[in-house]
Coordinates of N, CA and C in Angstrom, one line a residue:
M1484 N -36.1 -8.8 3.9 CA -35.1 -9.6 4.4 C -34.2 -8.8 5.0
A1485 N -34.4 -8.3 6.7 CA -33.5 -7.5 6.8 C -32.0 -8.2 6.9
E1486 N -30.9 -6.9 6.7 CA -29.7 -7.8 6.6 C -29.1 -7.7 8.3
Q1487 N -28.4 -8.8 8.7 CA -27.7 -9.4 9.8 C -26.0 -8.9 10.1
L1488 N -25.9 -7.9 10.9 CA -25.2 -7.4 11.9 C -24.0 -8.3 11.6
T1489 N -23.3 -7.8 11.2 CA -21.4 -9.3 11.4 C -21.2 -8.1 12.6
R1490 N -20.4 -9.2 13.4 CA -19.3 -8.9 14.1 C -18.2 -7.4 14.0
R1491 N -17.6 -7.7 12.6 CA -16.9 -6.9 11.8 C -17.8 -5.8 12.0
A1492 N -19.0 -5.7 11.2 CA -19.5 -4.5 11.5 C -20.0 -3.5 12.5
A1493 N -20.1 -4.3 13.5 CA -20.3 -4.0 14.8 C -19.4 -3.2 15.2
L1494 N -18.4 -4.0 15.3 CA -17.4 -2.8 15.7 C -17.1 -1.7 14.9
C1495 N -16.8 -1.9 13.9 CA -16.7 -0.6 12.3 C -17.8 0.2 13.1
A1496 N -18.6 -0.3 12.9 CA -19.6 0.9 13.7 C -19.8 2.0 14.9
A1497 N -19.4 1.1 15.9 CA -19.3 1.7 17.1 C -18.0 2.6 16.9
G1498 N -16.8 1.8 16.2 CA -15.6 3.4 16.3 C -15.0 3.0 17.6
L1499 N -14.9 1.9 17.3 CA -13.6 0.7 17.7 C -12.7 0.9 17.2
T1500 N -11.8 2.5 17.4 CA -10.8 2.4 15.6 C -9.8 1.1 16.3
G1501 N -9.3 1.1 17.3 CA -7.7 0.1 17.7 C -8.2 -1.2 17.2
L1502 N -9.7 -1.8 17.6 CA -9.8 -3.2 17.6 C -10.8 -2.9 16.2
A1503 N -11.2 -2.2 15.2 CA -11.4 -2.1 14.0 C -10.4 -2.5 13.2
G1504 N -9.6 -1.9 13.4 CA -8.5 -2.0 12.3 C -7.9 -3.5 12.4
V1505 N -7.5 -3.5 13.9 CA -7.3 -5.4 13.5 C -8.5 -6.5 12.8
A1506 N -10.0 -5.8 13.4 CA -11.0 -6.7 12.7 C -10.7 -6.8 11.4
G1507 N -10.2 -6.0 10.8 CA -9.8 -5.4 9.0 C -11.0 -4.8 8.3
C1508 N -12.0 -3.2 9.5 CA -13.1 -2.9 8.6 C -13.2 -2.9 7.4
A1509 N -11.9 -2.4 6.9 CA -11.6 -1.7 5.3 C -11.5 -2.8 4.6
S1510 N -11.5 -4.3 5.1 CA -11.4 -4.9 3.9 C -12.8 -5.3 2.7
G1511 N -13.4 -4.2 3.0 CA -14.2 -4.5 1.5 C -13.7 -3.5 0.5
S1512 N -12.4 -2.2 1.0 CA -12.7 -1.5 -0.1 C -10.9 -1.4 0.5
G1513 N -11.0 -1.9 -1.1 CA -9.2 -2.3 -1.4 C -8.6 -1.3 -1.6
P1514 N -7.8 -1.2 -2.5 CA -7.3 -0.3 -3.4 C -7.6 0.4 -4.2
E1515 N -7.4 1.9 -4.3 CA -8.1 3.1 -5.7 C -7.6 1.9 -6.4
A1516 N -8.9 1.5 -7.4 CA -8.9 1.8 -9.0 C -8.0 2.4 -9.4
P1517 N -7.0 1.5 -10.5 CA -6.2 2.5 -11.3 C -6.7 3.4 -12.0
A1518 N -8.3 3.6 -12.6 CA -8.9 4.4 -13.2 C -8.9 6.0 -12.7
K1519 N -8.6 5.7 -11.0 CA -9.3 7.2 -10.0 C -8.0 7.6 -9.6
L1520 N -7.1 6.7 -9.8 CA -5.3 7.2 -9.8 C -4.4 7.8 -11.2
S1521 N -5.3 6.7 -12.4 CA -4.3 7.6 -13.2 C -4.3 9.0 -13.5
G1522 N -3.2 10.0 -13.2 CA -2.4 11.0 -14.1 C -2.5 11.6 -12.4
R1523 N -2.6 10.9 -11.1 CA -2.6 11.3 -10.0 C -0.9 11.3 -9.5
E1524 N -0.4 13.1 -8.8 CA 1.1 12.9 -8.3 C 1.2 12.3 -7.3
V1525 N 1.7 10.9 -7.2 CA 2.0 10.2 -6.0 C 2.9 10.6 -4.9
A1526 N 4.2 11.4 -5.4 CA 5.5 11.5 -4.6 C 6.6 12.5 -5.7
K1527 N 7.2 13.2 -4.8 CA 8.4 13.9 -5.6 C 9.5 13.2 -5.8
V1528 N 10.3 13.0 -6.6 CA 10.9 12.2 -7.0 C 12.1 12.6 -5.6
A1529 N 12.4 13.5 -5.6 CA 13.7 14.3 -4.6 C 13.5 13.6 -2.7
D1530 N 12.1 13.4 -2.5 CA 11.0 12.6 -1.3 C 11.6 10.7 -1.4
V1531 N 11.9 10.0 -2.2 CA 12.0 8.8 -2.7 C 13.2 8.0 -3.2
P1532 N 13.7 7.7 -1.4 CA 15.4 7.2 -1.5 C 15.6 5.8 -1.9
V1533 N 16.8 6.4 -2.6 CA 17.3 5.2 -3.4 C 17.3 3.5 -2.7
G1534 N 16.9 2.5 -2.7 CA 16.9 1.6 -2.1 C 15.8 1.1 -0.7
G1535 N 14.7 3.4 -1.6 CA 13.8 2.6 -0.2 C 12.6 3.6 -0.6
G1536 N 12.0 4.0 0.1 CA 10.2 4.7 -0.2 C 10.2 5.7 0.2
R1537 N 8.7 5.8 -0.1 CA 7.8 6.3 0.7 C 6.5 6.9 0.4
L1538 N 6.0 6.8 1.6 CA 4.3 6.3 2.3 C 3.2 7.9 1.4
N1539 N 2.3 7.3 0.7 CA 1.9 8.2 0.8 C 0.0 8.1 1.2
G1540 N 0.1 8.5 2.6 CA -1.1 8.0 3.5 C -1.9 8.1 2.2
E1541 N -2.4 10.3 2.3 CA -3.8 10.2 1.5 C -4.5 9.2 0.3
L1542 N -3.4 8.8 -0.4 CA -3.4 7.6 -1.5 C -3.2 6.3 -1.3
K1543 N -2.9 5.8 0.1 CA -2.5 4.2 0.4 C -1.5 4.0 -1.0
L1544 N -0.7 4.2 -0.7 CA 0.5 4.4 -1.6 C 2.4 4.1 -1.2
L1545 N 2.6 3.2 -1.8 CA 3.9 2.9 -1.3 C 5.0 3.1 -2.9
V1546 N 5.5 4.0 -2.5 CA 6.3 4.6 -4.1 C 7.7 4.5 -3.6
T1547 N 8.4 3.7 -4.1 CA 10.0 3.1 -3.9 C 11.0 3.5 -5.4
Q1548 N 11.8 3.6 -5.0 CA 13.2 3.6 -6.1 C 13.5 2.6 -5.6
P1549 N 14.2 1.1 -6.0 CA 14.4 0.2 -5.6 C 16.5 0.5 -6.3
T1550 N 16.6 1.0 -8.0 CA 17.9 1.8 -7.8 C 17.4 3.0 -8.5
E1551 N 19.4 3.5 -8.5 CA 18.6 4.8 -8.9 C 17.4 5.4 -10.7
G1552 N 16.6 5.9 -10.4 CA 15.8 6.7 -11.2 C 14.9 5.9 -11.5
V1553 N 14.6 4.4 -11.0 CA 13.4 3.1 -11.3 C 12.3 3.7 -9.7
F1554 N 11.0 4.4 -10.6 CA 10.4 4.1 -9.3 C 9.0 3.1 -9.3
K1555 N 8.8 3.1 -8.7 CA 7.6 1.6 -8.2 C 6.5 2.3 -7.5
V1556 N 5.1 2.1 -8.3 CA 4.0 2.7 -7.4 C 3.6 1.6 -6.3
F1557 N 3.0 1.3 -5.3 CA 2.3 -0.2 -4.6 C 1.4 0.5 -4.1
T1558 N 0.4 -0.4 -3.9 CA -0.4 -0.1 -2.4 C 0.1 -0.1 -1.8
S1559 N 0.0 0.2 -0.4 CA 0.2 0.2 0.9 C -0.4 -0.6 1.8
K1560 N -1.2 -1.3 1.3 CA -2.2 -1.5 2.2 C -1.8 -3.5 2.0
C1561 N -1.6 -4.3 2.8 CA -1.0 -5.5 3.5 C -2.3 -6.2 2.5
P1562 N -2.2 -7.0 1.8 CA -3.5 -7.9 0.9 C -3.5 -9.2 2.1
H1563 N -3.3 -9.3 3.7 CA -3.4 -10.3 4.5 C -4.0 -9.6 5.2
Q1564 N -4.2 -8.5 5.4 CA -5.9 -8.1 6.6 C -5.7 -6.7 6.3
G1565 N -5.1 -6.0 5.7 CA -6.0 -4.5 5.2 C -4.8 -3.8 6.2
C1566 N -3.5 -4.2 6.6 CA -3.1 -3.0 7.7 C -1.9 -2.3 6.5
G1567 N -2.0 -1.3 7.0 CA -0.4 -0.4 6.4 C 0.8 -1.4 6.2
V1568 N 1.6 -0.9 5.3 CA 2.6 -1.4 5.2 C 3.8 0.0 6.1
S1569 N 4.4 -0.8 6.6 CA 5.6 0.8 6.8 C 6.8 1.3 6.0
T1570 N 6.9 2.1 5.8 CA 8.0 3.0 5.4 C 9.1 1.5 4.8
P1571 N 9.8 1.9 3.2 CA 10.8 0.4 3.5 C 11.5 0.8 4.4
K1572 N 13.0 -0.4 4.2 CA 13.6 -0.3 5.1 C 14.6 -1.9 4.0
D1573 N 16.0 -1.2 4.2 CA 16.8 -2.4 3.7 C 15.8 -3.3 2.4
G1574 N 15.5 -2.7 1.6 CA 14.9 -2.6 0.4 C 13.6 -3.9 0.9
I1575 N 12.6 -3.6 1.8 CA 12.0 -4.6 2.4 C 10.9 -3.8 3.0
A1576 N 9.3 -3.6 2.6 CA 8.5 -3.2 3.3 C 7.4 -4.2 4.3
D1577 N 7.9 -3.6 5.6 CA 6.9 -4.6 6.3 C 5.4 -4.5 7.0
C1578 N 5.0 -5.8 7.3 CA 3.2 -5.1 7.7 C 3.6 -5.3 9.0
P1579 N 3.2 -4.0 9.9 CA 3.3 -4.1 11.3 C 2.5 -4.9 12.4
C1580 N 1.3 -5.6 11.4 CA 0.5 -5.9 12.2 C 1.0 -7.9 12.3
H1581 N 1.4 -8.4 11.4 CA 1.0 -9.7 11.0 C 2.6 -10.5 10.9
G1582 N 3.9 -9.5 10.6 CA 4.8 -9.8 9.9 C 5.1 -9.7 8.5
S1583 N 3.8 -9.8 7.1 CA 4.6 -10.4 5.7 C 5.6 -8.7 6.1
E1584 N 6.5 -9.4 5.0 CA 7.2 -8.6 4.6 C 7.4 -8.0 3.0
F1585 N 7.6 -7.1 1.7 CA 7.3 -7.5 0.8 C 9.1 -6.7 -0.1
D1586 N 9.3 -7.0 -0.7 CA 10.0 -6.5 -1.8 C 9.6 -5.5 -2.2
I1587 N 10.8 -4.2 -2.5 CA 10.1 -3.0 -2.9 C 10.3 -2.7 -4.6
T1588 N 11.1 -4.2 -5.1 CA 11.6 -3.9 -6.1 C 9.9 -4.0 -7.0
D1589 N 9.3 -5.2 -6.6 CA 8.0 -5.7 -7.1 C 7.3 -6.1 -6.1
G1590 N 7.0 -5.6 -4.6 CA 5.9 -6.4 -4.6 C 5.7 -7.4 -4.1
S1591 N 6.8 -8.4 -4.7 CA 6.1 -9.7 -3.8 C 6.5 -10.0 -2.8
V1592 N 5.8 -11.0 -1.7 CA 6.2 -11.2 -0.6 C 7.3 -12.2 -0.4
K1593 N 8.3 -11.7 0.9 CA 9.7 -11.7 1.2 C 8.7 -13.3 2.8
K1594 N 8.1 -13.1 2.9 CA 8.1 -13.4 4.1 C 6.6 -13.3 4.7
G1595 N 5.4 -14.6 4.9 CA 4.1 -14.0 5.2 C 3.9 -13.7 6.7
P1596 N 2.4 -14.1 6.5 CA 1.9 -14.9 6.4 C 0.5 -14.2 5.2
A1597 N 1.2 -12.9 4.7 CA 0.1 -12.8 2.7 C 0.9 -13.5 1.9
K1598 N 0.0 -14.3 1.4 CA 0.4 -15.0 0.2 C 0.2 -14.3 -1.2
T1599 N -0.3 -13.3 -1.0 CA 0.2 -12.4 -2.6 C 0.6 -11.3 -2.3
G1600 N 1.3 -10.7 -3.3 CA 2.4 -9.1 -3.3 C 1.7 -8.1 -3.2
L1601 N 2.2 -7.1 -2.7 CA 0.9 -5.7 -3.0 C 1.1 -5.3 -4.8
R1602 N -0.2 -4.7 -4.9 CA -0.4 -4.3 -6.4 C 0.1 -3.3 -6.4
E1603 N 0.3 -3.4 -7.6 CA 1.7 -2.6 -8.4 C 0.4 -1.7 -9.5
Y1604 N 1.1 -0.3 -9.4 CA 0.3 0.6 -10.6 C 0.9 1.0 -11.0
P1605 N 0.5 0.9 -12.5 CA 1.7 1.8 -13.5 C 2.1 3.0 -13.4
S1606 N 3.2 3.8 -13.3 CA 3.9 4.5 -13.0 C 4.8 5.4 -13.8
T1607 N 4.6 6.8 -14.4 CA 5.6 7.0 -14.9 C 6.1 8.6 -14.2
V1608 N 7.4 9.0 -14.9 CA 8.2 10.3 -13.6 C 8.1 11.6 -14.9
K1609 N 7.4 12.7 -14.0 CA 7.4 14.0 -15.3 C 8.0 14.7 -14.1
N1610 N 9.0 16.1 -14.5 CA 8.9 16.9 -14.0 C 9.3 17.2 -12.1
G1611 N 10.3 16.1 -12.3 CA 10.4 15.7 -10.3 C 9.5 15.1 -9.9
A1612 N 8.5 14.3 -10.4 CA 7.5 14.0 -9.7 C 7.2 12.3 -10.0
V1613 N 6.7 11.6 -9.5 CA 6.2 10.5 -10.0 C 4.6 10.3 -10.2
F1614 N 4.0 9.9 -10.9 CA 2.7 9.6 -11.4 C 2.4 8.5 -11.4
V1615 N 0.7 7.9 -11.5 CA 0.4 6.7 -11.8 C -0.2 7.7 -13.0
V1616 N 0.2 6.2 -14.1 CA -0.8 6.6 -15.8 C -1.7 5.9 -15.4

């Protein structure tokens, strides 16, 4: 039986980047599994401001330093529809697509429409860099 082409698949296949992003083409490709990220350097400590964070676009991660010396690693994809969150400001990472806001301390939702927070990855600091464990 032939597979039916969905509207989302059609938009993605057509390469309509602007529309595809809104349609959520990547909805089936969530954040990388922790095993694939384990041992990966995700940021240099010096690049992550206290009370803020830094996006790692290649790995689709958000690295934050909520308080001095405490580093957190989250997926940078909003769980609402997969848009990328912005670089944090005032302790909040926001999703520019629909306005969800996330706390950089624990990834929890501060403002919807997202119903769940950002997925957190265990991390450690070695030799001036942040790594996923």
